[in-house]
Coordinates of C-alpha atoms in Angstrom, one line a residue:
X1 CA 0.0 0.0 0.0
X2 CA 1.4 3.9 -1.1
X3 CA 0.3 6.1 1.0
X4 CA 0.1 9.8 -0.3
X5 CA 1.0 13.2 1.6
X6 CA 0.6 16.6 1.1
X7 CA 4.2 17.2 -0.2
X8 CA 5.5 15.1 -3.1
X9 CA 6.2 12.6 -1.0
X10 CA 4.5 8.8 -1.2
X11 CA 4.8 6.1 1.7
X12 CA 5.5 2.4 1.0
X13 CA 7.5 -0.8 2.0
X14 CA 11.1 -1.3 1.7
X15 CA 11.9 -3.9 -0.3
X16 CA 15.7 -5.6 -0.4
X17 CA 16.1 -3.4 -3.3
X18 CA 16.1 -0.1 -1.1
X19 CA 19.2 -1.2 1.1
X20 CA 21.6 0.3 -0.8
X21 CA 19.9 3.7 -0.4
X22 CA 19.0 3.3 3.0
X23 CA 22.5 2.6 4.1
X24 CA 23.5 5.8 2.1
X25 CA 20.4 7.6 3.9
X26 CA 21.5 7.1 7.5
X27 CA 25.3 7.9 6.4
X28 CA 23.8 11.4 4.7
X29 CA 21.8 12.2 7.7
X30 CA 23.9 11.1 10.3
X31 CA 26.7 13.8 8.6
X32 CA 24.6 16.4 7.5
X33 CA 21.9 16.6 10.9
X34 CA 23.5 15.2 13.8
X35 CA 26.4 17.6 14.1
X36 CA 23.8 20.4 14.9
X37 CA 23.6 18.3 18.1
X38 CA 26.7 16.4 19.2
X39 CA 30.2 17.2 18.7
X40 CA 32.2 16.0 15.7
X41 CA 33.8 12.8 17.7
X42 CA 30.8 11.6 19.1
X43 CA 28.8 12.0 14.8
X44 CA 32.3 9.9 14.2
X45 CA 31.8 7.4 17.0
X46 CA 28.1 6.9 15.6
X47 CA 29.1 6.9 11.7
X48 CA 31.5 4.1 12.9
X49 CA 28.5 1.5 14.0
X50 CA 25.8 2.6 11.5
X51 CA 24.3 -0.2 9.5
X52 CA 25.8 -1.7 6.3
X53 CA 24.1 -2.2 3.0
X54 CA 24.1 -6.1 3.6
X55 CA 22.8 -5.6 7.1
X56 CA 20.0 -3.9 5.7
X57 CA 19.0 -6.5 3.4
X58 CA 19.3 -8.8 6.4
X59 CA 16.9 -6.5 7.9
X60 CA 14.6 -6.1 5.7
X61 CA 13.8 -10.0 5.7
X62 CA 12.8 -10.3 9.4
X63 CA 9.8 -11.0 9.8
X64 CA 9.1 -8.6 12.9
X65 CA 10.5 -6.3 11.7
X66 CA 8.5 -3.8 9.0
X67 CA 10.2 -0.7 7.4
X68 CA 8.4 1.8 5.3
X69 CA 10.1 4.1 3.0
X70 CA 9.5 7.7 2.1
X71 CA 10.2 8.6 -1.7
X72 CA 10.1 11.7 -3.6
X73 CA 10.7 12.9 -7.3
X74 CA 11.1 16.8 -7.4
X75 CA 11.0 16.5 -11.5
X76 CA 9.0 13.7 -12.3
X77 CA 5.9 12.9 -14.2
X78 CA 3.1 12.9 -11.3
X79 CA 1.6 10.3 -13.9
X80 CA 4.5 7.8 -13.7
X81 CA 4.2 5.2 -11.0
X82 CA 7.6 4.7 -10.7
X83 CA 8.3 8.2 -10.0
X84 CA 8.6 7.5 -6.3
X85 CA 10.7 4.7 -6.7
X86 CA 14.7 6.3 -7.4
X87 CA 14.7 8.7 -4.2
X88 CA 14.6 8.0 -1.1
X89 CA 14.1 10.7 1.1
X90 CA 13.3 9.1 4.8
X91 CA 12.4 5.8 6.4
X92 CA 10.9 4.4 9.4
X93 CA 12.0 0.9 10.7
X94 CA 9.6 -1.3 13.5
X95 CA 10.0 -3.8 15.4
X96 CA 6.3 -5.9 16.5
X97 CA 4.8 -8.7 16.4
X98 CA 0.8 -8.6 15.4
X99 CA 0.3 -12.4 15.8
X100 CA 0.2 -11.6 19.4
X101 CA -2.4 -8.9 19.6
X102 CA -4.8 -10.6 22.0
X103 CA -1.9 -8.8 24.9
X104 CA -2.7 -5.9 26.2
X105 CA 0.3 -4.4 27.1
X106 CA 1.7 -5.0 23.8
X107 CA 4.3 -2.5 22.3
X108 CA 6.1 -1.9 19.6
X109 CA 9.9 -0.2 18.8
X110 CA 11.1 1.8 16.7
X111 CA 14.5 1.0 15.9
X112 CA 15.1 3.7 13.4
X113 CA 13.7 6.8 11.7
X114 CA 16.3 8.7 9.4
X115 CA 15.2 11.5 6.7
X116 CA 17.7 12.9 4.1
X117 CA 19.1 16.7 5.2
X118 CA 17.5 18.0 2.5
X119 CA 14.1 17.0 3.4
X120 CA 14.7 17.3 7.4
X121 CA 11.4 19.4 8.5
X122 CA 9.5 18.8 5.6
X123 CA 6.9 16.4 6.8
X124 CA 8.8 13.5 5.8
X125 CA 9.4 12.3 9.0
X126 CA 5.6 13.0 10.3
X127 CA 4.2 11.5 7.4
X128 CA 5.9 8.1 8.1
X129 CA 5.3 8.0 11.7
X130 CA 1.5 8.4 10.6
X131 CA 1.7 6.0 8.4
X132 CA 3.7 3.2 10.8
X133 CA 0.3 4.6 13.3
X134 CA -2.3 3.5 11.0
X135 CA -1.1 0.2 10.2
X136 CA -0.6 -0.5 13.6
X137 CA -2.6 1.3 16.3
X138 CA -5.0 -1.2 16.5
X139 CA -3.1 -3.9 18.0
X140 CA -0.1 -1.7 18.8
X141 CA -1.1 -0.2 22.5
X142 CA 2.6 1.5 23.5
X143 CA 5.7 2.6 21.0
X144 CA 9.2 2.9 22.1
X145 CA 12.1 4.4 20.5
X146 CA 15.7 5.3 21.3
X147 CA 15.7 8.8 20.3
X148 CA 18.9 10.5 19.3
X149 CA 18.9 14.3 20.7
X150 CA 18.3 14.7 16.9
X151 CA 14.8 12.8 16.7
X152 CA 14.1 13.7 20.3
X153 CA 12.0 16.6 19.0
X154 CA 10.2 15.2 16.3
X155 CA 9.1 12.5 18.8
X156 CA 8.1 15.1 21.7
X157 CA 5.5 17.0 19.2
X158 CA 4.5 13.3 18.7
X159 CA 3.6 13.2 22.2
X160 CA 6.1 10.4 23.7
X161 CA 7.6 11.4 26.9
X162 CA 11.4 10.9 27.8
X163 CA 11.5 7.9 30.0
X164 CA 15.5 8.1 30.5
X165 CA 18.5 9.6 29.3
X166 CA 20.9 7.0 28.3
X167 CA 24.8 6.6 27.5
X168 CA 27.5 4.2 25.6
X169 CA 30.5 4.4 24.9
X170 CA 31.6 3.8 21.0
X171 CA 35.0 3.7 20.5
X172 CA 35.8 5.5 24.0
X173 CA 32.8 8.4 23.0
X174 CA 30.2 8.5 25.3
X175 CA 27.2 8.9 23.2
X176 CA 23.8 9.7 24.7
X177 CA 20.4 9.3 23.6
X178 CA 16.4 9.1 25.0
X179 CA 14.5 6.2 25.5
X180 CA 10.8 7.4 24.8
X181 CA 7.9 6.3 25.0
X182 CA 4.0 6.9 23.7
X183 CA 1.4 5.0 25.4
X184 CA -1.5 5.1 23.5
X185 CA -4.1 4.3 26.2
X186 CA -2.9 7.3 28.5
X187 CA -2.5 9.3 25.3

C-alpha cells in the first residue's frame, strides 16, 4: 500500500532493493543533521557503527521487523508510477509482532527513523510516523524508541515522553540518547 501526503512525497514498503539507499540515507543524515547536536567525535563514534548495505538486506527479511520508505521525485511525471521509486528521502523501521495482539500491554519499537538533510522538517518524518500509526494502532497499544537528541523533538510533538536519558560508549565516545515512549491508552 502507497500512502500519499501533502508534499511530493509517497509512503511504501522497503523492499531488499532499497538497502543500498537506505544505508547511504543514514550515512547522509547522520553527517549532515546530527552535528547540529553532538560534537564531531561523538557523529564519528556513531558513523562508525551505523548499518551496512548487507545488514539492511538482512533487515529487511525479518519478519518482525516492517520498514516503510518515504520517496520523492522533485522532477517527475506525477503520472509515472515509478516516480517515487529512485529517491529516497526518509524511512521508518519497526520492530512488532501482530500475531500476538490478544496482549494488552503490547508494544512496539522503533528502531530507526532517518530523513535525508534535504528534506529534514518537511513532513517527511511525520508523514511516516503516521503511516507506521495506521497500520498498527490497533493492536499496537505503546511505542518505544531510542531517540537521538536529533529525533528527540520530532518525537516530543509526537507526544512520547522521555522515560530516561541514556549513555554508551563507541570507541571510548560517550554517546547519549532518550528512550521514549508513547502509550497510546494514556494518550
Amino acid at each position: 500500500m502507497a500512502w500519499t501526503t501533502t508534499t511530493p512525497v509517497s509512503i511504501r514498503l522497503a523492499t531488499r532493493g532499497d538497502a543500498p539507499a537506505l544505508a547511504e540515507l543514514v550515512r547522509s543524515s547522520v553527517t549532515g543533521l546530527a552535528p547540529s547536536c553532538y560534537p564531531e567525535p561523538h557523529v564519528q563514534a556513531w558513523m562508525s557503527v551505523l548499518p551496512t548495505m548487507e545488514q539492511f538486506r538482512q533487515r529487511l527479511q525479518e519478519s518482525q521487523r516492517t520498514t516503510w520508505v518515504a520517496c520523492c521525485c522533485e522532477n517527475g511525471d506525477e503520472d509515472d508510477d515509478t516516480r517515487f521509486t529512485a529517491n529516497i528521502v526518509g524511512f521508518i523501521e519497526f520492530v512488532g509482532n501482530k500475531a500476538v495482539e490478544q496482549e494488552p500491554s503490547i508494544s512496539g519499537y522503533i528502531d530507526c527513523l532517518y530523513v535525508a538533510p534535504t528534506h529534514a522538517r518537511h513532513v517527511v518524518a511525520t508523514s511516516l510516523w503516521r503511516c507506521l500509526k495506521a497500520e498498527t494502532e490497533s493492536w499496537c497499544h505503546a511505542y518505544v524508541t531510542d531517540a537521538s537528541e536529533v529525533a528527540r523533538p520530532f518525537f516530543e510533538r509526537q507526544r512520547f515522553d522521555i522515560v530516561k536519558r541514556q549513555e554508551r560508549s563507541i570507541q571510548g565516545v560517550l554517546i547519549w540518547n532518550h528512550r521514549m515512549e508513547l502509550n497510546i491508552e494514556s494518550a
